[in-house]
Short mmCIF file of C-alpha atoms and ligand atoms in Angstrom, two decimals:
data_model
loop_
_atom_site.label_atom_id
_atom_site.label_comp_id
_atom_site.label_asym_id
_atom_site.label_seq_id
_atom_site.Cartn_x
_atom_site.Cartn_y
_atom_site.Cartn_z
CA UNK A 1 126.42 81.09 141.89
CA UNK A 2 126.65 77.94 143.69
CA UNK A 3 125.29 79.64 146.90
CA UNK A 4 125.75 78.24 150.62
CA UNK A 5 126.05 74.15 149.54
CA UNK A 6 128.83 71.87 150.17
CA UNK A 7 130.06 70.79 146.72
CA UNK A 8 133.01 68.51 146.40
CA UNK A 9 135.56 69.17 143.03
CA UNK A 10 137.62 66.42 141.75
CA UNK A 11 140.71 68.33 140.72
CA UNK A 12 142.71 66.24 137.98
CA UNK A 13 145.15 68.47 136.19
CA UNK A 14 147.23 72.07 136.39
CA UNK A 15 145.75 74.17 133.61
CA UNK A 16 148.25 77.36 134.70
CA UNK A 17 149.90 79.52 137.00
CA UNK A 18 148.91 83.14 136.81
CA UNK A 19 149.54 85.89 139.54
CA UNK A 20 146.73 85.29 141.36
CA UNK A 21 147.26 82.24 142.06
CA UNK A 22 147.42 78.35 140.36
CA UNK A 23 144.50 77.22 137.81
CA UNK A 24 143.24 73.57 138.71
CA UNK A 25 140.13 71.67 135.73
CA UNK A 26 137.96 69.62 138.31
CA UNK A 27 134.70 68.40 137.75
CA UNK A 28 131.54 68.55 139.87
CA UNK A 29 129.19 65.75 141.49
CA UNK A 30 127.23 66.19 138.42
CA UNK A 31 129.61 66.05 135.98
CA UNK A 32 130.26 69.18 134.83
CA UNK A 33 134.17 70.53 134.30
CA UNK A 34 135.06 73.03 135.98
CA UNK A 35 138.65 75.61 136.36
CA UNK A 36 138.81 76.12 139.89
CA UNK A 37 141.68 79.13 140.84
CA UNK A 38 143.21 79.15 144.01
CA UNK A 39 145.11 81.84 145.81
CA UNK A 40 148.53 81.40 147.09
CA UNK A 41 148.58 80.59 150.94
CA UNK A 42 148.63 83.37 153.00
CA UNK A 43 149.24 86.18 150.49
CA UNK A 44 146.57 88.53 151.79
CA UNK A 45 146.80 91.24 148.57
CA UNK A 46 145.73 87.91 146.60
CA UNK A 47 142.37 87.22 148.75
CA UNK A 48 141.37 90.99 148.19
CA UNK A 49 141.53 90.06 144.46
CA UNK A 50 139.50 87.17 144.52
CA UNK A 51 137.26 88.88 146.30
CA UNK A 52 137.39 92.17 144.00
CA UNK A 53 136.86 89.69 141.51
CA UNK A 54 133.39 87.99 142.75
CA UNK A 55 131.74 91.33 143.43
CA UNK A 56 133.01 92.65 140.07
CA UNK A 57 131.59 89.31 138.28
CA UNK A 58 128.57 88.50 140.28
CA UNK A 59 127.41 92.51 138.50
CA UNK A 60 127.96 90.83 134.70
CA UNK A 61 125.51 88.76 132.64
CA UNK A 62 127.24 88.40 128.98
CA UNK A 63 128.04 85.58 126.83
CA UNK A 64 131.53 87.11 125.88
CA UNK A 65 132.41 87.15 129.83
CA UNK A 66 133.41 83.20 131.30
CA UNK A 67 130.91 82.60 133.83
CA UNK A 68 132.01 82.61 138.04
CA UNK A 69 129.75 79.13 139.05
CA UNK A 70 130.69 79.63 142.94
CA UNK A 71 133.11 80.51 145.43
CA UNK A 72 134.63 79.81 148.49
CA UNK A 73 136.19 83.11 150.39
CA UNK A 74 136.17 82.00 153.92
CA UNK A 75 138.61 79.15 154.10
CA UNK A 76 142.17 79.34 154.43
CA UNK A 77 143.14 78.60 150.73
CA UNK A 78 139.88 81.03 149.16
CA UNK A 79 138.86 79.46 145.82
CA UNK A 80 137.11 80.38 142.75
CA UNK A 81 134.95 78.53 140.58
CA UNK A 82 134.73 79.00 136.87
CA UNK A 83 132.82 77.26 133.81
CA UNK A 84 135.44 75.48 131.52
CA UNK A 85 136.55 76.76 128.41
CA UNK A 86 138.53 74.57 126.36
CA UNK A 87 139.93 75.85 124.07
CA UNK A 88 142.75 77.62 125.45
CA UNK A 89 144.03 81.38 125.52
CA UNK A 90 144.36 83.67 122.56
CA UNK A 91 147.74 84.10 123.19
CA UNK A 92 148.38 80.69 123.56
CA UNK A 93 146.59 80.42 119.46
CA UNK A 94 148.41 83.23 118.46
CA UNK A 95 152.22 82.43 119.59
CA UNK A 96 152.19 79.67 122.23
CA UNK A 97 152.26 75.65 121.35
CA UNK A 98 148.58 75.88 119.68
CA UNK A 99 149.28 78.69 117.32
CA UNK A 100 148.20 77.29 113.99
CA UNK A 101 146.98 78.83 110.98
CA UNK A 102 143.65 77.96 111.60
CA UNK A 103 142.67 81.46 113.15
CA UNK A 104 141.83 82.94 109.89
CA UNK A 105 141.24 86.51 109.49
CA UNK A 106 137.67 86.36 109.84
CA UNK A 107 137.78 84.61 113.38
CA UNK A 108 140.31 87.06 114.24
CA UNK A 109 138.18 89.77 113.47
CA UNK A 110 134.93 88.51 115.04
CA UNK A 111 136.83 87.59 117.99
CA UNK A 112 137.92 91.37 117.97
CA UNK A 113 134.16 92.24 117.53
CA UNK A 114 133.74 90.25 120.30
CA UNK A 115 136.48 91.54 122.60
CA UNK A 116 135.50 94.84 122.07
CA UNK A 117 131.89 94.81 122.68
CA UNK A 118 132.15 93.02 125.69
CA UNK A 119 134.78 95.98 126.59
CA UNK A 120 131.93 98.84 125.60
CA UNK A 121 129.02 96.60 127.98
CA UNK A 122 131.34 96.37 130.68
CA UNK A 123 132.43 100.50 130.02
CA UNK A 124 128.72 101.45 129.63
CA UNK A 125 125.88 98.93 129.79
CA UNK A 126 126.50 97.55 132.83
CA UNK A 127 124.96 98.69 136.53
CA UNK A 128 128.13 100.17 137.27
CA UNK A 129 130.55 100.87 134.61
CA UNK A 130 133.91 98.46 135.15
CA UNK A 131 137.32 98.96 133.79
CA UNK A 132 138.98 95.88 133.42
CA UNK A 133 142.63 96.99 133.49
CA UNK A 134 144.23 93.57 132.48
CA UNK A 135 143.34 93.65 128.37
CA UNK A 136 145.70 90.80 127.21
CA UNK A 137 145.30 87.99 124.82
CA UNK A 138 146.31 85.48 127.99
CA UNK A 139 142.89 86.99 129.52
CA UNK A 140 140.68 85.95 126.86
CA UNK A 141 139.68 82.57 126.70
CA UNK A 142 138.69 80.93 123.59
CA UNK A 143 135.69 77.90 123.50
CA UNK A 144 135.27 74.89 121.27
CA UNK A 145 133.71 77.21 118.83
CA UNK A 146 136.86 80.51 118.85
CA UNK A 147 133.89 82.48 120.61
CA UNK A 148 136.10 84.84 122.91
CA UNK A 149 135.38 84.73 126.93
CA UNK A 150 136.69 87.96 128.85
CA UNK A 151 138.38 86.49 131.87
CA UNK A 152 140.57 87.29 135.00
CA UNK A 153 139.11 90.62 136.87
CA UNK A 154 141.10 90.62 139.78
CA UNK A 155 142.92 93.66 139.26
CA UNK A 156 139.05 95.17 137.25
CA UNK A 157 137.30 98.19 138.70
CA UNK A 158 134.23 99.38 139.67
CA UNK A 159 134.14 103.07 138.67
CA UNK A 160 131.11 104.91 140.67
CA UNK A 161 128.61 106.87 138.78
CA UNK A 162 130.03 110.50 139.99
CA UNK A 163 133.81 109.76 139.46
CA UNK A 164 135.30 110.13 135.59
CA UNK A 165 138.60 108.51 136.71
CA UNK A 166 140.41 106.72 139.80
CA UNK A 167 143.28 107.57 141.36
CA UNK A 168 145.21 103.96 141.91
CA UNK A 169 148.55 102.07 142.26
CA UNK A 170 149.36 101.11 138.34
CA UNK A 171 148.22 97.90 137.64
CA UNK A 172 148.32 95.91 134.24
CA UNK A 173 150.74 94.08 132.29
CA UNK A 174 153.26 95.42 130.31
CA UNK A 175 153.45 95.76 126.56
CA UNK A 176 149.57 96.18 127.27
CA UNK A 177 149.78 99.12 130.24
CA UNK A 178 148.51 102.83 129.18
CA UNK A 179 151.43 105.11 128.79
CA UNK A 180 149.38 107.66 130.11
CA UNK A 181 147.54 105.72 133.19
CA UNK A 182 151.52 104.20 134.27
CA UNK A 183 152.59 108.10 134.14
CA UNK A 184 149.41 109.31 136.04
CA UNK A 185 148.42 106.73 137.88
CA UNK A 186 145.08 107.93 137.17
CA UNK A 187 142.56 105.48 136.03
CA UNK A 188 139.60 105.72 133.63
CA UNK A 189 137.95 103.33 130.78
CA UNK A 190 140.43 104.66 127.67
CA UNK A 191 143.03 102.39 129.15
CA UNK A 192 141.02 99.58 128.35
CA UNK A 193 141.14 101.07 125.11
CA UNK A 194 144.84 101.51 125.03
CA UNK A 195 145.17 97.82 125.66
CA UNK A 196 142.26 96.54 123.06
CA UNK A 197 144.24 98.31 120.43
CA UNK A 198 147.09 96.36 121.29
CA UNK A 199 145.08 93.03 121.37
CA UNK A 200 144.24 94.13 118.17
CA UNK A 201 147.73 94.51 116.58
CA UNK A 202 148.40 91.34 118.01
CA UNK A 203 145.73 89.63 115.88
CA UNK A 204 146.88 91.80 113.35
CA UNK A 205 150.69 90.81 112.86
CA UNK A 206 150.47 87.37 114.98
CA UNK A 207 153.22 89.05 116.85
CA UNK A 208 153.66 89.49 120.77
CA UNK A 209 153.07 93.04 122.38
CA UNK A 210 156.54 92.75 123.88
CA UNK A 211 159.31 91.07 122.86
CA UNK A 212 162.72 91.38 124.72
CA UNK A 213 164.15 88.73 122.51
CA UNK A 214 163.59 91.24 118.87
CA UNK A 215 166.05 94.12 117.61
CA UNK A 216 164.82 97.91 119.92
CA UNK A 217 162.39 99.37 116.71
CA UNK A 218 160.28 96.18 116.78
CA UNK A 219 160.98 95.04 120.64
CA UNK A 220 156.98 96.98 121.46
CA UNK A 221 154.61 95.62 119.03
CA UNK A 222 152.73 99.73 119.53
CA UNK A 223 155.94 101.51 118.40
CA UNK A 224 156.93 99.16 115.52
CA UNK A 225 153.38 98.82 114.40
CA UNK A 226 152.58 102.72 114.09
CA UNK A 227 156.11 103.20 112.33
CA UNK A 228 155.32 100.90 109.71
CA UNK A 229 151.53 102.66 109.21
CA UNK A 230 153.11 105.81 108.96
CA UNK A 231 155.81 104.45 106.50
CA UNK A 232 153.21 103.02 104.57
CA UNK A 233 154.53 100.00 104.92
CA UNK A 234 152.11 97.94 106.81
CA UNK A 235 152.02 94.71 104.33
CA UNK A 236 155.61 94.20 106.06
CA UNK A 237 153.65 94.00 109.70
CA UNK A 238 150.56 91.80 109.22
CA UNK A 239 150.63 88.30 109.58
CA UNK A 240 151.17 86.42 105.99
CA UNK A 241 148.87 84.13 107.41
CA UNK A 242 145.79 86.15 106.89
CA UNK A 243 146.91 88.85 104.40
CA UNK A 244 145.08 88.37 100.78
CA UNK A 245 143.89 90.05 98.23
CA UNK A 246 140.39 90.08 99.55
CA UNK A 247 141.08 91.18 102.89
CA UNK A 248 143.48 94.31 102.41
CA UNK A 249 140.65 96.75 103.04
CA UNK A 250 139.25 95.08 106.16
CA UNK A 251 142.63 94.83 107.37
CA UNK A 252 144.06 98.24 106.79
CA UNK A 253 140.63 99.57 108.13
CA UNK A 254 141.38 97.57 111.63
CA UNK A 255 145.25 98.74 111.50
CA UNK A 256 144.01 101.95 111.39
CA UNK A 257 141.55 101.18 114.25
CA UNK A 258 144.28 100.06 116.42
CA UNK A 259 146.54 103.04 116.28
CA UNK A 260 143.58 105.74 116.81
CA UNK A 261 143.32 102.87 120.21
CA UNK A 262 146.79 103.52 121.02
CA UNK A 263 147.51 106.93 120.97
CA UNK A 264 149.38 108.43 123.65
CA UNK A 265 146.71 110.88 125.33
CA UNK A 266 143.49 108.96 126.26
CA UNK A 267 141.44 111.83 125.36
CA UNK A 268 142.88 111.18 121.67
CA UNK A 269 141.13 107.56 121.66
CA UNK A 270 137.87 106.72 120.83
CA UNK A 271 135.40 104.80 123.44
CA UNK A 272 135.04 100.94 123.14
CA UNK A 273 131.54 101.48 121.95
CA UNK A 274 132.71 103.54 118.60
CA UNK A 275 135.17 100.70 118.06
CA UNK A 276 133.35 98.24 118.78
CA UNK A 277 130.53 99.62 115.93
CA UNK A 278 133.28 100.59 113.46
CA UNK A 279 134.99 96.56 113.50
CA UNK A 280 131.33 94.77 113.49
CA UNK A 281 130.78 97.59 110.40
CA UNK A 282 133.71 95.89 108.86
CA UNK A 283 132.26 92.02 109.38
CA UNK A 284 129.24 93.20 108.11
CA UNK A 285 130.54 94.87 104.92
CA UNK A 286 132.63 91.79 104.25
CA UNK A 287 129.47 89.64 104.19
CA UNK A 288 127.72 91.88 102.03
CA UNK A 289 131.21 91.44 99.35
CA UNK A 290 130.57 87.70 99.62
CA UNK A 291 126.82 87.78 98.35
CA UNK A 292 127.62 90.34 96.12
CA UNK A 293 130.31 88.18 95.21
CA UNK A 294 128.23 84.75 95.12
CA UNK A 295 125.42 86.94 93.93
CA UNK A 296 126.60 89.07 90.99
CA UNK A 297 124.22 92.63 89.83
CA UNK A 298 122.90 91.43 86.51
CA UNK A 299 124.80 92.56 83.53
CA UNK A 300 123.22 95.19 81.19
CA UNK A 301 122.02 92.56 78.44
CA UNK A 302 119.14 90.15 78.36
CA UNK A 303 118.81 89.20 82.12
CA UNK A 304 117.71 92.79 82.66
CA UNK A 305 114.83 92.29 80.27
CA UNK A 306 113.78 89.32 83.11
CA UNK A 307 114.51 91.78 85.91
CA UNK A 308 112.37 94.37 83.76
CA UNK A 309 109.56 91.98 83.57
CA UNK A 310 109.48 90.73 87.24
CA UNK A 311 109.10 94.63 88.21
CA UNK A 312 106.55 95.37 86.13
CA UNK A 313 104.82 92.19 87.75
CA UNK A 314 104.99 93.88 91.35
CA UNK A 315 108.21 92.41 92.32
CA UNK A 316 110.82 95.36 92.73
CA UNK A 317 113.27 92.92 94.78
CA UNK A 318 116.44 90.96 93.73
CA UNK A 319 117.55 87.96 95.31
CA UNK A 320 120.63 89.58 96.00
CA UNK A 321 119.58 92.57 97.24
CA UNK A 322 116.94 90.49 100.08
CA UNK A 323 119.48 88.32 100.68
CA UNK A 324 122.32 90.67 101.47
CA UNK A 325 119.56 92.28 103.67
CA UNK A 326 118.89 89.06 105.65
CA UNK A 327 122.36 88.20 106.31
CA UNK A 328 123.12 92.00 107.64
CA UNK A 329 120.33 91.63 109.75
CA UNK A 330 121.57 88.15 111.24
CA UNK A 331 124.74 88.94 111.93
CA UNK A 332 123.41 92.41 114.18
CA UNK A 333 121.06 89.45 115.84
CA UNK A 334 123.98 87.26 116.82
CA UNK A 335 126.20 90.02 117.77
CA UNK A 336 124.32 90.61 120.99
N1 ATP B 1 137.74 79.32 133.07
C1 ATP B 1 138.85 78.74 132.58
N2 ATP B 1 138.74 77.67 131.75
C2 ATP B 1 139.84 77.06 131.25
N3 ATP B 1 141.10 77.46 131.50
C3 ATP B 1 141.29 78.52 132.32
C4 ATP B 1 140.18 79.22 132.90
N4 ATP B 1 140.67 80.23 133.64
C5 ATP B 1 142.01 80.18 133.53
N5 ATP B 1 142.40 79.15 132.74
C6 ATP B 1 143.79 78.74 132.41
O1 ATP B 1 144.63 78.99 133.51
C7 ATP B 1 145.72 79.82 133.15
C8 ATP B 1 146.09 80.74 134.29
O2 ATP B 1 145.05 81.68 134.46
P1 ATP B 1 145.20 83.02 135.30
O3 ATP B 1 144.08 83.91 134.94
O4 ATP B 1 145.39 82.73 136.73
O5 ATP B 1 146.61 83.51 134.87
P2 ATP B 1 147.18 84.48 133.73
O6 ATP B 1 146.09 85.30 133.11
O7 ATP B 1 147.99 83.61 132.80
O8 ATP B 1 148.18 85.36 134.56
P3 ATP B 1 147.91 86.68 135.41
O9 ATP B 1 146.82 86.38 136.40
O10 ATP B 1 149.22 86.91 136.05
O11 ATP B 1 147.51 87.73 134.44
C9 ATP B 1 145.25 80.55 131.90
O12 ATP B 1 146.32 80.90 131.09
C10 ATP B 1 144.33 79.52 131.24
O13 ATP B 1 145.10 78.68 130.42
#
């Protein structure tokens, strides 16, 4: 945080409007860019937020989460500083004017690893747990290098340590909002999950959680997406961008992952912390293909008689078993 100092922004260009307010880049004395958000004049439900959202962020240290530099509460228009990430939304990669088919399936599914674990920290690891309650793909931010950055917790929650669940006005967006949780208006971390698993379906198919402009059986991406499971009949779903031969396992695997996310009780769903494990599982498996791949078991003939030899030496390892070991390892490391 920025603290108690007098720091001057040079704002130079709109980056959004969202409902919290309008999204300014500046950049700081120093030089460093900035995206300042400021709150519509005199809307006090909007201050709350910002203010929700500074004691929810100043709790959360994580790399997947976009960092709050500073704020500044007491003036008339409050502000809110944030680092810069420049690479635009997810949604805006998957169906807006930078969707491209350079989000292959394996960014997509580390930036679902990503999502997701940052969704079981803020569930589980951190002081108190926080529910985020605005999962979207226009609320995760993507940097220069399609790491994912969990942003916007003005409508998140801190859930204290003797409560289960919150009793609350409903509060999301739809297409994303828990069927349950909208019916209820009770509040507890398995609508994050509800939401994830439509992120999810969204990186799946490439296809918007709702849209008004599509025939009523594929209109909510939820309903047409666990139709098409059941019918067996997902190839007709997922994106033909990142469907191949290769993939299909990893990919039904994740569909499957997505509808346990979205069932209709929240009881039925697993935590963010089970799917979180069971997608990096999947990245990790898919590496070990690769060296097995690049690194094929020796055929029965005369390499074994090598093999043989380099045993009998001492040496019980294969390149391609060490290796496969290593890279397993390093992706655990960098998954932190
Ligand atoms: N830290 C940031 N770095 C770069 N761009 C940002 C940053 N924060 C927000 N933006 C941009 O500003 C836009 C508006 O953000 P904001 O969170 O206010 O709205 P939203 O998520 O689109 O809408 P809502 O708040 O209604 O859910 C985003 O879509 C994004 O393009």
């Amino acid at each position: 945080m920025l603290g108690r100092t007098d720091v001057y922004v040079t704002i130079y260009v709109i980056l959004g409007q969202g409902g919290q307010g309008t999204v300014y880049k500046g950049i700081l004395p120093d030089s460093s860019v900035v995206a300042i958000k400021k709150s519509r004049l005199g809307d006090s439900s909007q201050v709350e937020q910002f203010i929700n959202e500074v004691l929810v962020l100043s709790q959360i240290n994580h790399r997947n989460v976009v960092k709050l530099l500073g704020c500044c509460l007491e003036t008339e228009v409050p502000l809110l500083v944030y680092e810069f990430i420049n690479s635009g939304t997810l949604f805006d990669r998957l169906h807006g004017s930078m969707s491209d088919s350079s989000l292959t399936w394996e960014h997509r599914l580390r930036i679902a690893v990503e999502i997701a674990g940052t969704l079981a920290y803020l569930h589980s690891s951190a002081s108190i747990p926080i529910i985020h309650r605005d999962v979207k793909t226009a609320n995760i931010l993507l940097d220069e290098n399609l790491t994912a950055k969990v942003a916007d917790f003005g409508a998140s929650r801190l859930i204290p340590m003797d409560k289960e669940q919150l009793t609350t006005m409903v509060q999301g967006t739809l297409g994303y909002l828990d069927p349950e949780y909208y019916n209820t208006g009770l509040l507890n971390e398995k609508s994050d999950v509800y939401s994830f698993g439509v992120v999810l379906m969204e990186l799946l198919t490439g296809q918007k959680a709702l849209c008004f402009e599509k025939p009523q059986q594929s209109k909510h991406l939820v309903n047409y997406f666990a139709s098409a499971m059941k019918e067996n009949r997902l190839h007709e779903v997922i994106d033909g961008q990142v469907l191949n031969k290769s993939n299909q396992r990893e990919i039904h695997e994740a569909a499957r992952i997505a509808v346990e996310c979205t069932r209709l009780m929240g009881e039925e769903r697993p935590r963010m912390k089970e799917v979180a494990a069971q997608l990096e599982a999947l990245r990790v498996t898919k590496t070990k293909h690769e060296w097995s791949d690049q690194y094929p078991e020796p055929e029965v003939n005369e390499h074994l008689v090598g093999v043989e030899i380099l045993s009998a030496q001492g040496d019980t390892s294969t390149t391609g078993y060490d290796s496969i070991k290593n890279v397993t390892r390093l992706h655990i490391e960098a998954g932190r």
